Structure formats: structure tokens, C-alpha cells
Tab-separated table of C-alpha atoms in Angstrom:
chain	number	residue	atom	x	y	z
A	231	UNK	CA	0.000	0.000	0.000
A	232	UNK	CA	1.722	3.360	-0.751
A	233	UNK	CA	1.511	6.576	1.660
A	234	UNK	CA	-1.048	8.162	-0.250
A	235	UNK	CA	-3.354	5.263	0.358
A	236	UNK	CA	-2.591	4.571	3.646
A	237	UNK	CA	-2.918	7.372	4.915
A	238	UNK	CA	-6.287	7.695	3.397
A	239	UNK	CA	-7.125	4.116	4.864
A	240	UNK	CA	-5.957	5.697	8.246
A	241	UNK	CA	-8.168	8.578	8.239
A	242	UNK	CA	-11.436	6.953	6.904
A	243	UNK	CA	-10.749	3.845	9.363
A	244	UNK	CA	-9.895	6.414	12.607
A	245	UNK	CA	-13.232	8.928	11.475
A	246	UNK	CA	-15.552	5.664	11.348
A	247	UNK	CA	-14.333	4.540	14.811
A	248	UNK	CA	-15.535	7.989	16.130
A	249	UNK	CA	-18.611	7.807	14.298
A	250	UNK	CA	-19.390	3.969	15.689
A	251	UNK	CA	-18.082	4.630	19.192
A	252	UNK	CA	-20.842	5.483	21.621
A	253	UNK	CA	-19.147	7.966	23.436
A	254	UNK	CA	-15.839	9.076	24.674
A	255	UNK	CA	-14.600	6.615	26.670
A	256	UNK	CA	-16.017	3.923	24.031
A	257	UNK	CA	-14.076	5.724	21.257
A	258	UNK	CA	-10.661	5.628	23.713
A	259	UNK	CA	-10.660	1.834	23.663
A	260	UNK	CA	-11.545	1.155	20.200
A	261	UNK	CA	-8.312	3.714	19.074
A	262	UNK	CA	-6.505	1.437	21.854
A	263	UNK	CA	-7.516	-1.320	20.247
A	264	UNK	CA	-6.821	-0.058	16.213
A	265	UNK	CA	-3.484	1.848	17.260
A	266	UNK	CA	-2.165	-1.752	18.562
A	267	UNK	CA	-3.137	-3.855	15.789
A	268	UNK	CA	-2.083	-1.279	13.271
A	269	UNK	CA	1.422	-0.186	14.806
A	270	UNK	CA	1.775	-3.885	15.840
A	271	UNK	CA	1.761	-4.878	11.766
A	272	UNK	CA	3.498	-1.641	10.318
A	273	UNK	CA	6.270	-2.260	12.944
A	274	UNK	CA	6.550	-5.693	13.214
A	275	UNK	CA	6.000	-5.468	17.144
A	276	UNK	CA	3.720	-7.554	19.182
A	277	UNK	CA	2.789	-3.940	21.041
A	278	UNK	CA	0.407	-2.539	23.593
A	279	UNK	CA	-1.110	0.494	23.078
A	280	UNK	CA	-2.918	2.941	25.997
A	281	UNK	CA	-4.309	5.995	25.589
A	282	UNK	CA	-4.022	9.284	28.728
A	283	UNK	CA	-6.619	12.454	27.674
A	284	UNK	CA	-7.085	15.682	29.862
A	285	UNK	CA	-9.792	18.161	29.637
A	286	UNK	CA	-10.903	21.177	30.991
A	287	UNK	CA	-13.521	20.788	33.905
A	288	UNK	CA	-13.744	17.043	33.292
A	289	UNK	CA	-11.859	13.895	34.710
A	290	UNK	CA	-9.262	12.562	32.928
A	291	UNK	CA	-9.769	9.598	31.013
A	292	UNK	CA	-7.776	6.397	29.602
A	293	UNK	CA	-8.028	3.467	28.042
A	294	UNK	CA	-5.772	0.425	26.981
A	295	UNK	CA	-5.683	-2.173	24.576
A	296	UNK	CA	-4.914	-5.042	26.843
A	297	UNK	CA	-5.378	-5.739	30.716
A	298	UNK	CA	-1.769	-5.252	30.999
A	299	UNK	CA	-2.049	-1.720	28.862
A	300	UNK	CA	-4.892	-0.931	31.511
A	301	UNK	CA	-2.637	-1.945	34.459
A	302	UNK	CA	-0.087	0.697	33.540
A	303	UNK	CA	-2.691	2.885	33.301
A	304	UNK	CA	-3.829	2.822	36.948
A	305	UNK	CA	-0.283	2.656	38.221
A	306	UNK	CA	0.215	5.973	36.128
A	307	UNK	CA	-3.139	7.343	38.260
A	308	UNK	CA	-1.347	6.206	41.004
A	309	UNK	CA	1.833	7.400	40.739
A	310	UNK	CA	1.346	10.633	38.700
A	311	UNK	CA	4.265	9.643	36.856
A	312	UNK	CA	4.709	7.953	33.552
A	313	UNK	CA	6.339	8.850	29.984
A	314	UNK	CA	2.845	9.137	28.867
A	315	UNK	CA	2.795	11.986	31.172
A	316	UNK	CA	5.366	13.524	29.911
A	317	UNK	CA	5.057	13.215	26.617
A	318	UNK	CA	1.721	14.793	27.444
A	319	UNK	CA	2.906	17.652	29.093
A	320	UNK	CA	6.101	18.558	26.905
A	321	UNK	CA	4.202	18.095	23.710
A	322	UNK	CA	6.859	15.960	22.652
A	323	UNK	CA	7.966	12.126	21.759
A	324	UNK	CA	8.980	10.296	24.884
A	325	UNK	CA	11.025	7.074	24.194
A	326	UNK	CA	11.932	4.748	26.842
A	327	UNK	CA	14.546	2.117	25.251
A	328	UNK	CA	15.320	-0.062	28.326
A	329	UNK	CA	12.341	0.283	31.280
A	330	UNK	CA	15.308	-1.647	33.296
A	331	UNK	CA	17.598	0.993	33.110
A	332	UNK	CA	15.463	4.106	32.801
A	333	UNK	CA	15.743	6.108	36.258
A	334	UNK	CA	13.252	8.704	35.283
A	335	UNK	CA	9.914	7.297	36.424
A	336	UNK	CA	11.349	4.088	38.608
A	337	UNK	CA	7.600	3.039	40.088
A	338	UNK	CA	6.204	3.517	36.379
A	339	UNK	CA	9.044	1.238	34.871
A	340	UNK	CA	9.248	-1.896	37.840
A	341	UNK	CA	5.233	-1.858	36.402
A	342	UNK	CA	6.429	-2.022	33.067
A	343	UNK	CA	8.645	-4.539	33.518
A	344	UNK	CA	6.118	-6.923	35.627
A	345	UNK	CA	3.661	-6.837	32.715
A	346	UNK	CA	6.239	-8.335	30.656
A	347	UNK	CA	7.406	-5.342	28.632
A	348	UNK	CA	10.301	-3.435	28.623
A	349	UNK	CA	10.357	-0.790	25.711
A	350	UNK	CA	7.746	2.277	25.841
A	351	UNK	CA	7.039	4.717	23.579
A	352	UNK	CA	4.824	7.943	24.321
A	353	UNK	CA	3.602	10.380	21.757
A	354	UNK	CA	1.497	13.591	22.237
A	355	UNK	CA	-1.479	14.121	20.258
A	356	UNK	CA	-2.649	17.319	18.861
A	357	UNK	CA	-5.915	18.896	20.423
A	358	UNK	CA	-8.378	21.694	20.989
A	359	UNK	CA	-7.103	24.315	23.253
A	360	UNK	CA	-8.035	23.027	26.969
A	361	UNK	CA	-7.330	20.022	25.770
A	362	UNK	CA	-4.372	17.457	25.775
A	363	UNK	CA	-3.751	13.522	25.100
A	364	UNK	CA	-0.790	10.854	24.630
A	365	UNK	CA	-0.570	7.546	23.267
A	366	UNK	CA	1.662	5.161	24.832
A	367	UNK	CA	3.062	1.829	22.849
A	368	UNK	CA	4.526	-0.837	24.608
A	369	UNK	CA	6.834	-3.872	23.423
A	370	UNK	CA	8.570	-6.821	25.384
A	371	UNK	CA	11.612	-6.169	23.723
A	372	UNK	CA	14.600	-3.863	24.310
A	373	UNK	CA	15.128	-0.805	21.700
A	374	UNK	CA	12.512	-2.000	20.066
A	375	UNK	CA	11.318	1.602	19.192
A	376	UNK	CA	13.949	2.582	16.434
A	377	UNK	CA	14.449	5.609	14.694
A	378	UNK	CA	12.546	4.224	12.052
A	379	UNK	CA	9.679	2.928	14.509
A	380	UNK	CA	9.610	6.405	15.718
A	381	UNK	CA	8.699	7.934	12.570
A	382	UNK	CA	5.914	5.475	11.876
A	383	UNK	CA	4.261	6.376	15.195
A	384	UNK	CA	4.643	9.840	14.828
A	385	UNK	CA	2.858	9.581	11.748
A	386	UNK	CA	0.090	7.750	12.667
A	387	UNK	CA	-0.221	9.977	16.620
A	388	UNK	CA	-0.549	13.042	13.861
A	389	UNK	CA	-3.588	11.013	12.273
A	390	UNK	CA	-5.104	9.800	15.745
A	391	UNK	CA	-4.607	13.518	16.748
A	392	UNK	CA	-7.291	14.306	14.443
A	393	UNK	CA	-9.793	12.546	14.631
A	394	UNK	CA	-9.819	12.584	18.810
A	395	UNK	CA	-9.969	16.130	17.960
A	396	UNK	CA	-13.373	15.315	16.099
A	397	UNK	CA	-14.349	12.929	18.941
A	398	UNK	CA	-13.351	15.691	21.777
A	399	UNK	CA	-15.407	18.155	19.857
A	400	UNK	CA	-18.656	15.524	19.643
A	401	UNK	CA	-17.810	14.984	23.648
A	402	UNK	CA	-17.881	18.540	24.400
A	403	UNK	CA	-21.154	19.697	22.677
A	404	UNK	CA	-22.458	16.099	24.507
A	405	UNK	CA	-21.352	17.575	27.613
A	406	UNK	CA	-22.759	21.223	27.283
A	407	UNK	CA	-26.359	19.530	25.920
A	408	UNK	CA	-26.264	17.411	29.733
A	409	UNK	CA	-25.426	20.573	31.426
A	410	UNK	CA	-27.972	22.652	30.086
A	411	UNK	CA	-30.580	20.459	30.487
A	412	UNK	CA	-29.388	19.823	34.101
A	413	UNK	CA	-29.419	23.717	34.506
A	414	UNK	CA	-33.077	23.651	33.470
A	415	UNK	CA	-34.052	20.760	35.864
A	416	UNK	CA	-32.363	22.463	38.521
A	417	UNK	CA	-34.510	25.803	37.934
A	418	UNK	CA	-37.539	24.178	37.181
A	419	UNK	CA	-37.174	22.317	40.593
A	420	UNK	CA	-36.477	25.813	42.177
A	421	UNK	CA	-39.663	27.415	40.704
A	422	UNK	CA	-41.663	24.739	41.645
A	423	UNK	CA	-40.211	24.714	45.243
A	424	UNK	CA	-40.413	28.695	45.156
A	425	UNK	CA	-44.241	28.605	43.967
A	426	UNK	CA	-45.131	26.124	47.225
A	427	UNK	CA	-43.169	28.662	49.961
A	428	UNK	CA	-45.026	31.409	48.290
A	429	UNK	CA	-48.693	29.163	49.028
A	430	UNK	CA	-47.417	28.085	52.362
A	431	UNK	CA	-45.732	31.488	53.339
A	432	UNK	CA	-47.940	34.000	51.602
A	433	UNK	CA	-45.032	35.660	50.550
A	434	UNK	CA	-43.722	36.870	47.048
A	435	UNK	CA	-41.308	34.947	44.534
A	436	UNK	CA	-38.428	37.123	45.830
A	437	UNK	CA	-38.839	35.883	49.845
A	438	UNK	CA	-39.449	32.323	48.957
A	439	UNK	CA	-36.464	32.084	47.146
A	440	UNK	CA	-34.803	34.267	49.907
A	441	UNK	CA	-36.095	31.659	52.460
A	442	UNK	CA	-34.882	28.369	50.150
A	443	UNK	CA	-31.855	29.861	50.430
A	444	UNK	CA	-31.629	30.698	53.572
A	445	UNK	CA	-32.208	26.827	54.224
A	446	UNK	CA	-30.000	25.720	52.048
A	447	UNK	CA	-27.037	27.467	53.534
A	448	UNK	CA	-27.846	26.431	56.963
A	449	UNK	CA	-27.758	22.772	55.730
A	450	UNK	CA	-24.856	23.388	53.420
A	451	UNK	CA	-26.167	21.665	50.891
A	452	UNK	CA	-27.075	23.123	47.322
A	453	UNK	CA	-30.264	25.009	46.584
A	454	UNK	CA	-31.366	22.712	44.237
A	455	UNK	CA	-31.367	19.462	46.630
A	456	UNK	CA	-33.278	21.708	49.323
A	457	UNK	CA	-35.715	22.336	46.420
A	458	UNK	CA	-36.258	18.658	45.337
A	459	UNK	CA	-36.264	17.686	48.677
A	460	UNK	CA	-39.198	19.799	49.395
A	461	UNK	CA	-40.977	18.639	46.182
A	462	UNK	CA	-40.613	14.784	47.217
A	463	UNK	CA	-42.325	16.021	50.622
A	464	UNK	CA	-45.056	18.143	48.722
A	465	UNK	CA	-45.725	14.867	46.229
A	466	UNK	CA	-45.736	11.975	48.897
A	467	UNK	CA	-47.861	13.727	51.844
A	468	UNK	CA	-50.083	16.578	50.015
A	469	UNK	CA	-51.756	18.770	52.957
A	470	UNK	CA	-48.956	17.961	54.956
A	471	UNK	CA	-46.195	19.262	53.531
A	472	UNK	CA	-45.600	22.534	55.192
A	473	UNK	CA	-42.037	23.413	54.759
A	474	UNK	CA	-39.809	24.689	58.382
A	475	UNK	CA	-36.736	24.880	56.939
């Protein structure tokens, strides 16, 4: 296949997987899954391949192709350290050519080793602003990352950087549809708990509220439990609902 057509076969095979994956964290593992098999062949390596993303007001997420891949992955949670890390971080290519003589991230590399590799390989790929993500290859074999290894994974991390762009961007508008619609919940719950106070109370919109609040601060808990709290009462024992605060 020459590098016109492969790279065409890598970005029509990397858009479908965003377009069949049904939602972030699906679309993680299936690249995990692709970028293994793929570098695996091109290179000749039986690799691993995990995946580290970071957004902006969201958890981090990861994924791995393997059990093993996912192992490194929560030792990297739990050590905060890792080439993927790096790589992540620097915004550039972190090789590791012997984990049993790297010194850099000594937890991260004893992990390595006990999952039966001992050559890493981290890449950064190229996001939204807010945004940032690395994928990691693994192989059981020393050096095993070349110069000319290298260049294939860059090459393909440049490709994969694109289309988790696309699937960052689907994520995000996800995201702001939940939020919205858990905005409105919230102030519909408010109204509704505002519009009972002002029955029970005989007071305006304005003093309601001003009493919900009032409540919810002296509970410390948000406005919007206090107000669906007070619903559940008003549903379950109607006439009998009279609200103390």
C-alpha cells in the first residue's frame, strides 16, 4: 500500500471509529484497540497500546488495549508519573529504550517490567485548546522503538490527533447539551419549590427564594437538593407538607 493510500485508509478507518463509538470513553478503547493492531503490523512489534486524555472541567480519562495496557494505566493514576505523562505535558515524543535501566519514572518502569514489557514509547497528540492527550506503545523487547519505529508512530499519533480532535469536539457539545438540560431541571425544581413557599408562606417569589436559600445554607447543601427535597415532601404527603426549613 503506498503513503497516499494509507494514509487515506488511516483517516477513513480512525473517522468511522468515532462515528461507531458510543461515546468518549467507548471511542478511547476502540483507538486502543486499532493503534495496537495497526502499529503492531506496520512495525513488526507484538505492542500494547494505551491511551491518557485531559480536559478542561472534566476527569481525565484512559483506556488500553490489553489488561496489561490498563494496568499501567492505573499505576500511572497512582503514581502521577509515567512517559505518557510527559510526553503529554512537553508536547513531545517520549522514548523509553530499556524500562530496566530508565531512572526517570522508577515506580512507572518496575510496572512495566512486571507486565512483561520493557520498551515504551509515548507520543502527544494534537488537540483543541483546553485540551491534551498521549498515546503510549509498549513492546517486550529492548530498543525495540527505532528511529525508524519512531517515525511510523509519529505519523500515525498526527492522524489519531485528528480525529480525537473530532471525537473531543462531539464529547464537548455532549457535555454542554447534559449541562444545560441539568441547569433547566435544577430551575424548574427551584420554581416549583419557590411557587409552594409562596402558598405556604404567603409571601412573594423574591422571599421564597430568599427563604430556600436561607435553608440551604444552613444545611450546606445546594439550593437545588433543598428544592427537590421539598418537592418529594409536597408529592408523597399533600396537605402535609408545610415546609420549616
Amino acid at each position: 500500500m503506498t503513503g497516499t493510500r494509507l494514509g487515506q485508509y488511516l483517516a477513513e478507518r480512525l473517522q468511522d471509529l468515532v462515528l461507531e463509538s458510543a461515546d468518549l470513553q467507548d471511542f478511547l478503547q476502540e483507538l486502543c484497540q486499532f493503534s495496537a493492531g495497526f502499529i503492531g503490523k506496520a512495525t513488526g512489534l507484538p505492542v500494547l497500546c494505551a491511551v491518557t486524555l485531559v480536559r478542561a472541567r472534566r476527569p481525565a480519562a484512559s483506556a488500553g488495549s490489553g489488561p496489561a495496557a490498563m494496568l499501567l494505566g492505573e499505576v500511572q493514576r497512582a503514581t502521577g508519573e509515567s512517559p505518557s505523562l510527559a510526553a503529554l505535558e512537553s508536547g513531545t515524543t517520549v522514548s523509553v529504550p530499556d524500562a530496566r535501566t530508565d531512572t526517570r519514572w522508577p515506580r512507572y518502569s518496575r510496572a512495566v517490567m512486571k507486565t512483561g514489557q520493557l520498551s515504551a514509547l509515548s507520543l502527544p497528540l494534537r488537540l483543541d485548546p483546553e485540551a491534551a492527550a498521549s498515546v503510549s506503545f509498549f513492546a517486550p523487547e529492548a530498543g525495540a522503538f527505532d528511529d525508524e519505529a519512531i517515525v511510523i508512530c509519529e505519523a500515525f499519533a498526527a492522524r489519531a490527533g485528528k480525529a480525537m480532535r473530532l471525537a473531543g469536539r462531539i464529547a464537548a457539545s455532549k457535555d454542554l447539551n447534559d449541562d444545560l438540560l441539568e441547569a433547566l431541571k435544577s430551575r424548574t425544581s427551584i420554581n416549583l419549590a419557590s411557587g409552594i413557599v409562596m402558598g405556604q408562606s404567603r409571601c412573594s417569589q423574591a422571599e421564597a427564594f430568599a427563604i430556600l436559600s436561607r435553608v440551604s445554607s444552613n444545611r450546606n447543601v445546594k439550593l437545588r437538593v433543598v428544592a427537590e427535597d421539598l418537592l418529594r415532601r409536597f408529592d408523597t404527603k399533600p396537605g402535609a407538607a408545610h415546609f420549616h426549613g
